[in-house]
Amino acid sequence: MLKNEKVKIAFIGDIVGRPGRKIIKENLTKLKELHGIDFVIANGENASHGFGLTVKNANELFNCGIDLITGGNHSWDKKKDMIALLESKPVLRPDNYPQEVPGSGVLVNEINGIKLAVINLMGLYTMPQVLNPFTHVLDIVEHLEKENIKHIFIDFHAEVTAEKRILMQMLKGRVSAICGTHTHVGTDDQEITDGTYYVTDVGMTGCRDNVIGMESDIPIKKALTGLGGHFNVPNNCKSIMQIVIIEMDQDGKSVNGFKIKLYDNKKEVISNSIIN
Ligand SMILES: [Fe+2]
C-alpha cells in the first residue's frame, strides 16, 4: 500500500433470511463500485430463514461480493453447515466461545497490501454463556498490536447498549472500528473518536414491516399469552438494507464513516458520523 493511501471497508448488519439476501444481491455490486469499497464484512447468523447460515446461502452471499461473514448467538442453528463453513470459508463465530468450540472469531485479511484484522465478539446479557468479551478482546488487541497490525475491525454482537459503549470506551484509539449487531434496530449514534469509528447497532438487512425481520403473528401471540411458536421470515415484505462504509488511513485510524439505509422502493437515507 502506498503511503497516504486509504482503505475503505463496508459492514452490513444482521442479514435476515431470503429478503435480506435478495436486497443485497440487487444492490451490493453497484454500492461497491459507487463508493470504491475494498472489502465487505456482513453478519450472517440469521441469513438462512432467520436462524443460522447454510453453506448454500453463505456461497450466495460470497457471490454477491461479501468477503467475510461474522456470527453470533444463532451461529450454531445450522450446526453441520456452520462447522463446514468455519473450516473452509472466511466465516467467523464469536471468539469468546470457549477454546474447544470449532472455528475462530479472528481473521487477518490482506487488502491492497494492508492487513485488516476482523474480530467477532459476543456480549453477556441474554446471550449464551461465553468468556468475558472485555478481558478476552484486550488479549487479542495486544497480540495484534505486537504484530504491528493497525487496521482492526470489531463486530460486537450484543443485546445491551451499555456493553457496546463500554467496549468503545475501552478500545477507542486502539482499534479502527466497532460496530454493534444483534438487536436488528439501527441506532443513531455514529461517531469517530480518536480514530475509532463506532455505532451501537448497524441494524438488520431484511424485512422491516414486522417484528425485527420476523412475521408478527407469533411474537404477538407470545407477548399476549406467553405461548411461543416457530418464528417465520415472510416471503413478501417491505425490506431494508443497512450498510456502514468506513474509510481508514494508512495507520488504521478511521477518517470517515457513514451509513446508508436503502429501502426496497430505492429510497436512500445517508447519515454521517460526528468526528470527535
Ligand atoms: Fe443475534
Tab-separated table of C-alpha atoms and ligand atoms in Angstrom:
chain	number	residue	atom	x	y	z
A	1	MET	CA	0.000	0.000	0.000
A	2	LEU	CA	1.347	3.403	-0.948
A	3	LYS	CA	1.838	5.977	1.760
A	4	ASN	CA	-1.240	8.138	2.386
A	5	GLU	CA	-3.420	5.581	0.659
A	6	LYS	CA	-6.685	4.789	2.389
A	7	VAL	CA	-8.717	1.621	2.658
A	8	LYS	CA	-12.490	1.593	2.523
A	9	ILE	CA	-14.459	-1.202	4.121
A	10	ALA	CA	-18.189	-1.818	4.436
A	11	PHE	CA	-20.185	-3.672	7.052
A	12	ILE	CA	-23.716	-4.989	6.618
A	13	GLY	CA	-25.806	-5.577	9.752
A	14	ASP	CA	-27.603	-8.850	10.510
A	15	ILE	CA	-28.891	-10.319	7.247
A	16	VAL	CA	-32.306	-11.871	7.924
A	17	GLY	CA	-33.497	-14.616	5.587
A	18	ARG	CA	-34.224	-14.538	1.876
A	19	PRO	CA	-35.491	-10.917	1.746
A	20	GLY	CA	-32.162	-9.828	3.307
A	21	ARG	CA	-30.140	-11.840	0.798
A	22	LYS	CA	-32.280	-10.545	-2.065
A	23	ILE	CA	-31.818	-6.820	-1.345
A	24	ILE	CA	-28.041	-7.407	-1.042
A	25	LYS	CA	-27.972	-9.225	-4.377
A	26	GLU	CA	-29.813	-6.330	-6.001
A	27	ASN	CA	-27.638	-3.548	-4.590
A	28	LEU	CA	-24.218	-4.531	-3.279
A	29	THR	CA	-22.285	-4.610	-6.573
A	30	LYS	CA	-23.313	-1.081	-7.511
A	31	LEU	CA	-22.735	0.247	-3.968
A	32	LYS	CA	-19.210	-1.213	-4.035
A	33	GLU	CA	-18.489	0.465	-7.360
A	34	LEU	CA	-20.052	3.782	-6.422
A	35	HIS	CA	-18.198	4.105	-3.106
A	36	GLY	CA	-14.938	2.352	-4.063
A	37	ILE	CA	-15.289	-0.274	-1.333
A	38	ASP	CA	-12.281	-2.579	-0.932
A	39	PHE	CA	-13.673	-5.171	1.486
A	40	VAL	CA	-17.156	-6.151	2.682
A	41	ILE	CA	-17.990	-7.788	6.021
A	42	ALA	CA	-21.504	-8.921	6.956
A	43	ASN	CA	-23.156	-10.529	9.940
A	44	GLY	CA	-24.840	-13.673	8.629
A	45	GLU	CA	-26.097	-15.561	11.685
A	46	ASN	CA	-29.750	-15.040	10.647
A	47	ALA	CA	-29.235	-15.318	6.882
A	48	SER	CA	-30.876	-18.752	6.471
A	49	HIS	CA	-34.566	-18.276	7.233
A	50	GLY	CA	-33.705	-16.226	10.314
A	51	PHE	CA	-31.761	-18.959	12.085
A	52	GLY	CA	-28.139	-19.784	11.272
A	53	LEU	CA	-26.310	-19.973	7.964
A	54	THR	CA	-26.211	-22.797	5.433
A	55	VAL	CA	-23.287	-23.490	3.078
A	56	LYS	CA	-25.562	-22.702	0.120
A	57	ASN	CA	-26.632	-19.312	1.473
A	58	ALA	CA	-23.076	-18.414	2.528
A	59	ASN	CA	-21.876	-19.084	-1.025
A	60	GLU	CA	-24.745	-16.971	-2.353
A	61	LEU	CA	-23.559	-14.080	-0.138
A	62	PHE	CA	-19.910	-14.508	-1.180
A	63	ASN	CA	-21.061	-14.415	-4.820
A	64	CYS	CA	-22.823	-11.093	-4.132
A	65	GLY	CA	-19.478	-9.529	-3.151
A	66	ILE	CA	-19.292	-10.174	0.581
A	67	ASP	CA	-15.736	-11.092	1.616
A	68	LEU	CA	-16.181	-12.220	5.227
A	69	ILE	CA	-19.164	-13.327	7.336
A	70	THR	CA	-19.434	-12.900	11.113
A	71	GLY	CA	-21.812	-14.597	13.538
A	72	GLY	CA	-23.388	-14.541	16.964
A	73	ASN	CA	-25.777	-16.450	19.221
A	74	HIS	CA	-27.502	-18.049	16.189
A	75	SER	CA	-24.274	-19.215	14.549
A	76	TRP	CA	-24.970	-22.833	15.553
A	77	ASP	CA	-28.606	-23.094	14.413
A	78	LYS	CA	-27.430	-24.943	11.254
A	79	LYS	CA	-24.608	-26.643	13.120
A	80	LYS	CA	-23.252	-29.068	10.496
A	81	ASP	CA	-23.161	-26.369	7.834
A	82	MET	CA	-21.579	-23.892	10.229
A	83	ILE	CA	-18.777	-26.261	11.188
A	84	ALA	CA	-18.081	-26.888	7.476
A	85	LEU	CA	-18.052	-23.132	6.809
A	86	LEU	CA	-15.789	-22.350	9.771
A	87	GLU	CA	-13.297	-24.898	8.463
A	88	SER	CA	-13.286	-23.842	4.823
A	89	LYS	CA	-14.503	-20.263	4.320
A	90	PRO	CA	-13.915	-16.766	5.729
A	91	VAL	CA	-16.683	-17.276	8.271
A	92	LEU	CA	-16.260	-16.353	11.942
A	93	ARG	CA	-18.127	-17.151	15.141
A	94	PRO	CA	-17.711	-15.027	18.295
A	95	ASP	CA	-14.149	-15.517	19.513
A	96	ASN	CA	-15.145	-15.552	23.168
A	97	TYR	CA	-16.711	-19.007	22.915
A	98	PRO	CA	-14.533	-21.415	24.888
A	99	GLN	CA	-11.455	-22.712	23.095
A	100	GLU	CA	-12.852	-26.203	22.420
A	101	VAL	CA	-15.647	-24.762	20.233
A	102	PRO	CA	-14.904	-25.180	16.480
A	103	GLY	CA	-13.758	-22.248	14.390
A	104	SER	CA	-12.380	-18.870	15.310
A	105	GLY	CA	-13.511	-15.297	15.789
A	106	VAL	CA	-10.404	-13.544	14.496
A	107	LEU	CA	-9.178	-13.389	10.909
A	108	VAL	CA	-6.418	-11.253	9.408
A	109	ASN	CA	-7.102	-10.326	5.782
A	110	GLU	CA	-4.781	-8.822	3.160
A	111	ILE	CA	-6.312	-5.890	1.290
A	112	ASN	CA	-4.161	-3.988	-1.222
A	113	GLY	CA	-1.076	-4.724	0.845
A	114	ILE	CA	-2.542	-3.825	4.248
A	115	LYS	CA	-3.533	-6.248	6.952
A	116	LEU	CA	-7.067	-5.899	8.307
A	117	ALA	CA	-7.926	-7.932	11.394
A	118	VAL	CA	-11.611	-8.716	11.877
A	119	ILE	CA	-12.720	-9.688	15.382
A	120	ASN	CA	-16.142	-11.146	16.165
A	121	LEU	CA	-17.245	-10.947	19.812
A	122	MET	CA	-20.448	-11.657	21.714
A	123	GLY	CA	-21.905	-9.810	24.700
A	124	LEU	CA	-23.034	-11.300	28.001
A	125	TYR	CA	-26.582	-10.220	28.886
A	126	THR	CA	-29.292	-12.579	27.411
A	127	MET	CA	-26.589	-14.413	25.463
A	128	PRO	CA	-25.229	-17.974	25.699
A	129	GLN	CA	-22.628	-18.367	28.418
A	130	VAL	CA	-19.302	-17.317	26.924
A	131	LEU	CA	-15.981	-15.937	28.116
A	132	ASN	CA	-15.830	-12.320	29.275
A	133	PRO	CA	-15.616	-10.392	25.971
A	134	PHE	CA	-13.875	-7.423	27.591
A	135	THR	CA	-10.882	-9.251	29.066
A	136	HIS	CA	-10.801	-11.553	26.030
A	137	VAL	CA	-10.584	-8.740	23.473
A	138	LEU	CA	-7.772	-6.981	25.339
A	139	ASP	CA	-5.586	-10.060	24.817
A	140	ILE	CA	-6.447	-10.178	21.113
A	141	VAL	CA	-5.787	-6.476	20.526
A	142	GLU	CA	-2.497	-6.643	22.418
A	143	HIS	CA	-1.419	-9.569	20.270
A	144	LEU	CA	-2.371	-7.746	17.035
A	145	GLU	CA	-0.503	-4.622	18.175
A	146	LYS	CA	2.619	-6.711	18.762
A	147	GLU	CA	2.238	-7.982	15.177
A	148	ASN	CA	2.042	-4.326	14.077
A	149	ILE	CA	-1.486	-4.779	12.727
A	150	LYS	CA	-3.149	-1.368	12.854
A	151	HIS	CA	-6.382	-1.951	10.946
A	152	ILE	CA	-8.728	-3.679	13.371
A	153	PHE	CA	-12.492	-4.090	12.901
A	154	ILE	CA	-14.801	-5.494	15.607
A	155	ASP	CA	-18.350	-6.833	15.208
A	156	PHE	CA	-19.705	-6.853	18.772
A	157	HIS	CA	-22.849	-8.983	18.801
A	158	ALA	CA	-24.684	-7.938	21.950
A	159	GLU	CA	-28.140	-7.099	23.276
A	160	VAL	CA	-27.199	-4.355	25.684
A	161	THR	CA	-26.217	-0.888	24.514
A	162	ALA	CA	-24.074	-0.241	27.606
A	163	GLU	CA	-21.880	-3.283	26.903
A	164	LYS	CA	-21.218	-1.833	23.456
A	165	ARG	CA	-20.408	1.616	24.862
A	166	ILE	CA	-18.060	0.038	27.390
A	167	LEU	CA	-16.133	-1.710	24.610
A	168	MET	CA	-15.898	1.531	22.686
A	169	GLN	CA	-14.625	3.500	25.688
A	170	MET	CA	-12.126	0.737	26.440
A	171	LEU	CA	-10.700	0.499	22.928
A	172	LYS	CA	-11.077	3.981	21.374
A	173	GLY	CA	-7.797	4.970	19.745
A	174	ARG	CA	-6.615	1.345	19.651
A	175	VAL	CA	-8.912	-0.162	17.024
A	176	SER	CA	-10.264	1.195	13.736
A	177	ALA	CA	-13.950	0.393	14.155
A	178	ILE	CA	-16.504	-1.167	16.495
A	179	CYS	CA	-19.918	-1.988	15.039
A	180	GLY	CA	-22.700	-3.447	17.148
A	181	THR	CA	-25.089	-6.102	15.859
A	182	HIS	CA	-27.896	-8.361	17.166
A	183	THR	CA	-30.743	-6.017	18.129
A	184	HIS	CA	-31.707	-5.630	14.431
A	185	VAL	CA	-32.594	-1.970	15.054
A	186	GLY	CA	-30.116	0.630	13.890
A	187	THR	CA	-29.032	3.343	16.307
A	188	ASP	CA	-28.428	6.992	15.519
A	189	ASP	CA	-25.091	7.465	17.281
A	190	GLN	CA	-22.291	7.085	14.771
A	191	GLU	CA	-19.081	8.716	15.930
A	192	ILE	CA	-15.378	8.662	15.268
A	193	THR	CA	-13.393	9.167	18.439
A	194	ASP	CA	-9.583	9.113	18.474
A	195	GLY	CA	-9.713	7.375	15.070
A	196	THR	CA	-12.196	4.685	16.156
A	197	TYR	CA	-15.485	4.526	14.237
A	198	TYR	CA	-18.372	3.405	16.445
A	199	VAL	CA	-22.077	2.635	16.113
A	200	THR	CA	-24.104	0.862	18.821
A	201	ASP	CA	-26.077	-1.166	16.265
A	202	VAL	CA	-25.968	-1.157	12.475
A	203	GLY	CA	-29.492	-2.589	12.203
A	204	MET	CA	-30.657	-5.540	10.159
A	205	THR	CA	-30.929	-6.147	6.448
A	206	GLY	CA	-34.247	-7.843	5.723
A	207	CYS	CA	-37.975	-7.271	6.276
A	208	ARG	CA	-38.797	-4.019	8.025
A	209	ASP	CA	-42.595	-4.181	8.366
A	210	ASN	CA	-42.868	-6.738	11.180
A	211	VAL	CA	-41.006	-7.713	14.381
A	212	ILE	CA	-37.223	-7.430	13.795
A	213	GLY	CA	-37.420	-9.313	10.495
A	214	MET	CA	-39.922	-11.994	11.554
A	215	GLU	CA	-43.654	-12.325	10.811
A	216	SER	CA	-45.560	-10.530	13.568
A	217	ASP	CA	-48.287	-13.103	14.435
A	218	ILE	CA	-46.200	-15.496	16.567
A	219	PRO	CA	-44.337	-12.770	18.517
A	220	ILE	CA	-47.696	-11.034	19.201
A	221	LYS	CA	-49.236	-14.323	20.393
A	222	LYS	CA	-46.220	-14.919	22.597
A	223	ALA	CA	-46.466	-11.421	24.067
A	224	LEU	CA	-50.176	-11.829	24.792
A	225	THR	CA	-50.231	-15.401	26.099
A	226	GLY	CA	-46.687	-16.428	26.953
A	227	LEU	CA	-47.036	-19.284	24.440
A	228	GLY	CA	-44.402	-19.476	21.739
A	229	GLY	CA	-44.187	-20.961	18.269
A	230	HIS	CA	-41.815	-21.064	15.361
A	231	PHE	CA	-40.816	-17.616	14.145
A	232	ASN	CA	-41.002	-17.157	10.375
A	233	VAL	CA	-39.338	-14.840	7.885
A	234	PRO	CA	-42.050	-13.576	5.478
A	235	ASN	CA	-41.680	-14.208	1.751
A	236	ASN	CA	-43.132	-10.850	0.803
A	237	CYS	CA	-42.394	-7.726	2.766
A	238	LYS	CA	-41.078	-4.200	2.719
A	239	SER	CA	-37.318	-4.548	3.094
A	240	ILE	CA	-34.271	-2.519	4.057
A	241	MET	CA	-30.535	-2.851	3.581
A	242	GLN	CA	-28.341	-1.224	6.254
A	243	ILE	CA	-24.658	-0.791	5.474
A	244	VAL	CA	-21.904	1.290	7.015
A	245	ILE	CA	-18.919	2.456	4.996
A	246	ILE	CA	-15.713	3.290	6.835
A	247	GLU	CA	-12.570	4.861	5.437
A	248	MET	CA	-9.303	4.200	7.265
A	249	ASP	CA	-5.930	5.844	6.785
A	250	GLN	CA	-2.590	4.061	6.484
A	251	ASP	CA	-2.276	3.961	10.295
A	252	GLY	CA	-5.622	2.223	10.764
A	253	LYS	CA	-7.372	5.373	12.008
A	254	SER	CA	-10.901	5.855	10.723
A	255	VAL	CA	-11.185	9.210	8.989
A	256	ASN	CA	-14.708	8.966	7.627
A	257	GLY	CA	-17.717	6.775	8.373
A	258	PHE	CA	-21.317	6.880	7.254
A	259	LYS	CA	-24.334	4.642	6.999
A	260	ILE	CA	-26.714	4.013	4.119
A	261	LYS	CA	-30.255	2.813	4.685
A	262	LEU	CA	-31.525	1.556	1.360
A	263	TYR	CA	-35.234	0.840	1.067
A	264	ASP	CA	-36.975	-1.506	-1.372
A	265	ASN	CA	-38.518	1.494	-3.148
A	266	LYS	CA	-34.910	2.637	-3.897
A	267	LYS	CA	-35.172	5.497	-1.412
A	268	GLU	CA	-31.800	6.026	0.260
A	269	VAL	CA	-31.091	7.714	3.596
A	270	ILE	CA	-27.472	8.542	4.431
A	271	SER	CA	-26.289	9.539	7.901
A	272	ASN	CA	-22.819	10.663	8.910
A	273	SER	CA	-20.604	10.299	11.954
A	274	ILE	CA	-19.652	13.062	14.306
A	275	ILE	CA	-15.879	13.269	14.477
A	276	ASN	CA	-14.572	13.880	17.992
B	1	FE	FE	-28.102	-12.407	17.341
